[in-house]
Amino acid sequence: KRKRDDGDHNDEEAAPDDVITINAGGKIIQALRGTLCLVEGSTLAHMFTERWQNSHARDEQGRIFLDHDSEMMESIVEYLRVKKIQDPQRKLKPPSFSDIERQDRFLCLLQYFGLKEYFYPWTPLPENFQPVPASSSSVTTSRDQGKHRFHYSDEEVGPGF
């Protein structure tokens, strides 16, 4: 027998379909443990594993308290919810904030939780990539031994990749 709400301290078995109640900066967010642990190896996933579930700060009602911006936490949880059901062939646009400072703080929070690369995966340049030349200069690319090289006028200006 296991509890469905993580609000009480207990040593019962943790399961992906456990409902976790979080107080994020004063806003109550509920999500399945499986949603919060979707990105294996991330700090966020480790926070909600059975081993660490009872080590969090708690609010007066015993809910896990995360001292982070509630809107950003909601954006993270909602993105993970959609990723669970998303067609893998479709790309999901990560949350963004119009204020550049908030966006920077969001990226910092993603980094803290070990989610930055999951939300913003690195994508290699396509084989036919051609940079847009600067207004009055000439930029070209070439491939040498499988690496792209950038050339400005007749001088190479960047390391190959």
mmCIF file of C-alpha atoms in Angstrom:
data_model
loop_
_atom_site.group_PDB
_atom_site.id
_atom_site.type_symbol
_atom_site.label_atom_id
_atom_site.label_comp_id
_atom_site.label_asym_id
_atom_site.label_seq_id
_atom_site.Cartn_x
_atom_site.Cartn_y
_atom_site.Cartn_z
ATOM 1 C CA LYS A 1 0.000 0.000 0.000
ATOM 2 C CA ARG A 2 1.399 3.398 -0.960
ATOM 3 C CA LYS A 3 0.226 6.947 -0.491
ATOM 4 C CA ARG A 4 -0.907 8.871 -3.575
ATOM 5 C CA ASP A 5 0.104 12.293 -2.199
ATOM 6 C CA ASP A 6 3.723 13.009 -1.336
ATOM 7 C CA GLY A 7 2.643 15.715 1.112
ATOM 8 C CA ASP A 8 3.174 13.429 4.105
ATOM 9 C CA HIS A 9 6.578 12.084 5.064
ATOM 10 C CA ASN A 10 6.580 8.369 4.425
ATOM 11 C CA ASP A 11 8.868 5.556 3.397
ATOM 12 C CA GLU A 12 6.350 3.805 1.197
ATOM 13 C CA GLU A 13 7.268 2.703 -2.298
ATOM 14 C CA ALA A 14 7.579 5.456 -4.910
ATOM 15 C CA ALA A 15 5.824 4.871 -8.231
ATOM 16 C CA PRO A 16 5.603 6.854 -11.503
ATOM 17 C CA ASP A 17 1.857 7.365 -11.046
ATOM 18 C CA ASP A 18 2.210 8.911 -7.568
ATOM 19 C CA VAL A 19 0.731 12.399 -7.447
ATOM 20 C CA ILE A 20 3.322 14.856 -6.139
ATOM 21 C CA THR A 21 2.123 18.124 -4.626
ATOM 22 C CA ILE A 22 4.632 20.971 -4.787
ATOM 23 C CA ASN A 23 4.489 24.463 -3.385
ATOM 24 C CA ALA A 24 6.564 26.413 -5.919
ATOM 25 C CA GLY A 25 7.115 29.926 -4.671
ATOM 26 C CA GLY A 26 3.646 29.965 -3.093
ATOM 27 C CA LYS A 27 1.749 28.334 -5.989
ATOM 28 C CA ILE A 28 0.543 24.750 -5.651
ATOM 29 C CA ILE A 29 1.491 22.491 -8.558
ATOM 30 C CA GLN A 30 0.558 18.834 -8.812
ATOM 31 C CA ALA A 31 2.189 16.409 -11.203
ATOM 32 C CA LEU A 32 2.813 12.719 -11.535
ATOM 33 C CA ARG A 33 6.181 11.519 -10.272
ATOM 34 C CA GLY A 34 6.751 10.067 -13.743
ATOM 35 C CA THR A 35 6.407 13.549 -15.247
ATOM 36 C CA LEU A 36 8.893 15.076 -12.820
ATOM 37 C CA CYS A 37 11.298 12.170 -13.392
ATOM 38 C CA LEU A 38 10.908 12.124 -17.184
ATOM 39 C CA VAL A 39 14.475 13.299 -17.862
ATOM 40 C CA GLU A 40 16.529 10.473 -16.406
ATOM 41 C CA GLY A 41 19.734 11.580 -14.742
ATOM 42 C CA SER A 42 18.543 15.169 -14.277
ATOM 43 C CA THR A 43 18.618 16.894 -10.909
ATOM 44 C CA LEU A 44 14.846 17.294 -11.101
ATOM 45 C CA ALA A 45 14.385 13.549 -11.571
ATOM 46 C CA HIS A 46 16.737 12.770 -8.684
ATOM 47 C CA MET A 47 14.793 15.149 -6.442
ATOM 48 C CA PHE A 48 11.683 13.002 -6.778
ATOM 49 C CA THR A 49 13.172 9.537 -6.603
ATOM 50 C CA GLU A 50 12.319 7.388 -3.610
ATOM 51 C CA ARG A 51 15.750 7.950 -2.088
ATOM 52 C CA TRP A 52 15.406 11.751 -1.939
ATOM 53 C CA GLN A 53 11.650 12.266 -1.650
ATOM 54 C CA ASN A 54 11.740 12.969 2.088
ATOM 55 C CA SER A 55 14.745 15.301 2.114
ATOM 56 C CA HIS A 56 12.967 18.418 0.766
ATOM 57 C CA ALA A 57 11.928 21.543 2.630
ATOM 58 C CA ARG A 58 8.196 21.411 3.352
ATOM 59 C CA ASP A 59 5.512 24.044 3.765
ATOM 60 C CA GLU A 60 3.031 24.157 6.666
ATOM 61 C CA GLN A 61 0.813 21.528 4.984
ATOM 62 C CA GLY A 62 3.748 19.171 4.432
ATOM 63 C CA ARG A 63 3.981 19.800 0.685
ATOM 64 C CA ILE A 64 7.406 19.896 -0.954
ATOM 65 C CA PHE A 65 8.507 23.535 -1.088
ATOM 66 C CA LEU A 66 10.632 24.724 -4.004
ATOM 67 C CA ASP A 67 11.915 28.256 -3.630
ATOM 68 C CA HIS A 68 11.687 29.049 -7.335
ATOM 69 C CA ASP A 69 9.568 31.266 -9.561
ATOM 70 C CA SER A 70 6.127 29.649 -9.763
ATOM 71 C CA GLU A 71 5.491 30.637 -13.393
ATOM 72 C CA MET A 72 8.804 29.117 -14.467
ATOM 73 C CA MET A 73 8.133 25.931 -12.493
ATOM 74 C CA GLU A 74 4.693 25.662 -14.103
ATOM 75 C CA SER A 75 6.287 26.093 -17.532
ATOM 76 C CA ILE A 76 8.773 23.305 -16.807
ATOM 77 C CA VAL A 77 6.102 20.904 -15.556
ATOM 78 C CA GLU A 78 3.732 21.681 -18.438
ATOM 79 C CA TYR A 79 6.507 21.152 -21.014
ATOM 80 C CA LEU A 80 7.349 17.775 -19.455
ATOM 81 C CA ARG A 81 3.653 16.798 -19.486
ATOM 82 C CA VAL A 82 3.399 17.508 -23.199
ATOM 83 C CA LYS A 83 6.712 15.760 -23.953
ATOM 84 C CA LYS A 84 5.305 12.563 -22.397
ATOM 85 C CA ILE A 85 2.502 12.426 -24.983
ATOM 86 C CA GLN A 86 4.170 14.188 -27.915
ATOM 87 C CA ASP A 87 4.620 12.570 -31.297
ATOM 88 C CA PRO A 88 8.426 12.060 -31.482
ATOM 89 C CA GLN A 89 8.375 13.181 -35.130
ATOM 90 C CA ARG A 90 7.169 16.645 -34.128
ATOM 91 C CA LYS A 91 9.383 19.197 -32.465
ATOM 92 C CA LEU A 92 7.987 20.859 -29.360
ATOM 93 C CA LYS A 93 8.914 24.505 -28.887
ATOM 94 C CA PRO A 94 10.241 25.073 -25.359
ATOM 95 C CA PRO A 95 8.728 27.754 -23.135
ATOM 96 C CA SER A 96 10.051 31.260 -23.553
ATOM 97 C CA PHE A 97 9.642 34.573 -21.808
ATOM 98 C CA SER A 98 9.430 37.910 -23.623
ATOM 99 C CA ASP A 99 11.539 39.655 -20.987
ATOM 100 C CA ILE A 100 15.190 38.769 -21.700
ATOM 101 C CA GLU A 101 16.102 38.851 -18.004
ATOM 102 C CA ARG A 102 13.305 36.386 -17.174
ATOM 103 C CA GLN A 103 14.424 34.195 -20.066
ATOM 104 C CA ASP A 104 17.977 34.225 -18.685
ATOM 105 C CA ARG A 105 16.661 33.260 -15.232
ATOM 106 C CA PHE A 106 14.593 30.494 -16.837
ATOM 107 C CA LEU A 107 17.686 29.125 -18.590
ATOM 108 C CA CYS A 108 19.536 29.298 -15.263
ATOM 109 C CA LEU A 109 16.735 27.298 -13.604
ATOM 110 C CA LEU A 110 16.815 24.725 -16.419
ATOM 111 C CA GLN A 111 20.578 24.421 -15.953
ATOM 112 C CA TYR A 112 20.117 23.989 -12.179
ATOM 113 C CA PHE A 113 17.614 21.168 -12.722
ATOM 114 C CA GLY A 114 19.776 19.542 -15.417
ATOM 115 C CA LEU A 115 17.143 20.172 -18.085
ATOM 116 C CA LYS A 116 18.715 22.789 -20.355
ATOM 117 C CA GLU A 117 19.912 20.327 -23.013
ATOM 118 C CA TYR A 118 16.565 18.497 -22.882
ATOM 119 C CA PHE A 119 14.593 21.694 -23.463
ATOM 120 C CA TYR A 120 17.110 23.155 -25.931
ATOM 121 C CA PRO A 121 18.922 20.239 -27.574
ATOM 122 C CA TRP A 122 21.982 20.940 -29.655
ATOM 123 C CA THR A 123 21.311 20.409 -33.333
ATOM 124 C CA PRO A 124 24.193 19.888 -35.768
ATOM 125 C CA LEU A 125 24.283 22.119 -38.816
ATOM 126 C CA PRO A 126 22.912 20.534 -41.978
ATOM 127 C CA GLU A 127 25.344 19.442 -44.678
ATOM 128 C CA ASN A 128 24.221 22.256 -46.974
ATOM 129 C CA PHE A 129 24.554 25.018 -44.326
ATOM 130 C CA GLN A 130 25.744 28.328 -45.735
ATOM 131 C CA PRO A 131 26.173 31.302 -43.377
ATOM 132 C CA VAL A 132 24.702 34.623 -44.397
ATOM 133 C CA PRO A 133 27.550 36.938 -45.403
ATOM 134 C CA ALA A 134 28.017 40.153 -43.431
ATOM 135 C CA SER A 135 26.786 43.272 -45.199
ATOM 136 C CA SER A 136 30.052 44.315 -46.849
ATOM 137 C CA SER A 137 32.254 41.280 -46.383
ATOM 138 C CA SER A 138 32.652 37.965 -48.063
ATOM 139 C CA VAL A 139 32.213 34.818 -45.970
ATOM 140 C CA THR A 140 32.475 31.358 -47.440
ATOM 141 C CA THR A 141 32.604 27.854 -46.064
ATOM 142 C CA SER A 142 34.471 24.795 -47.167
ATOM 143 C CA ARG A 143 34.654 21.196 -46.055
ATOM 144 C CA ASP A 144 38.003 19.661 -45.315
ATOM 145 C CA GLN A 145 38.225 16.116 -43.977
ATOM 146 C CA GLY A 146 34.565 16.220 -42.950
ATOM 147 C CA LYS A 147 34.848 19.540 -41.063
ATOM 148 C CA HIS A 148 33.267 22.869 -41.976
ATOM 149 C CA ARG A 149 35.665 25.806 -42.175
ATOM 150 C CA PHE A 150 34.688 29.462 -42.331
ATOM 151 C CA HIS A 151 36.652 31.873 -44.512
ATOM 152 C CA TYR A 152 36.575 35.664 -44.397
ATOM 153 C CA SER A 153 38.008 37.140 -47.590
ATOM 154 C CA ASP A 154 41.050 34.848 -48.054
ATOM 155 C CA GLU A 155 41.709 34.122 -44.367
ATOM 156 C CA GLU A 156 40.200 31.380 -42.277
ATOM 157 C CA VAL A 157 38.385 32.905 -39.293
ATOM 158 C CA GLY A 158 37.095 29.990 -37.300
ATOM 159 C CA PRO A 159 38.055 26.532 -36.203
ATOM 160 C CA GLY A 160 36.693 23.674 -38.182
ATOM 161 C CA PHE A 161 33.864 21.677 -36.767
#
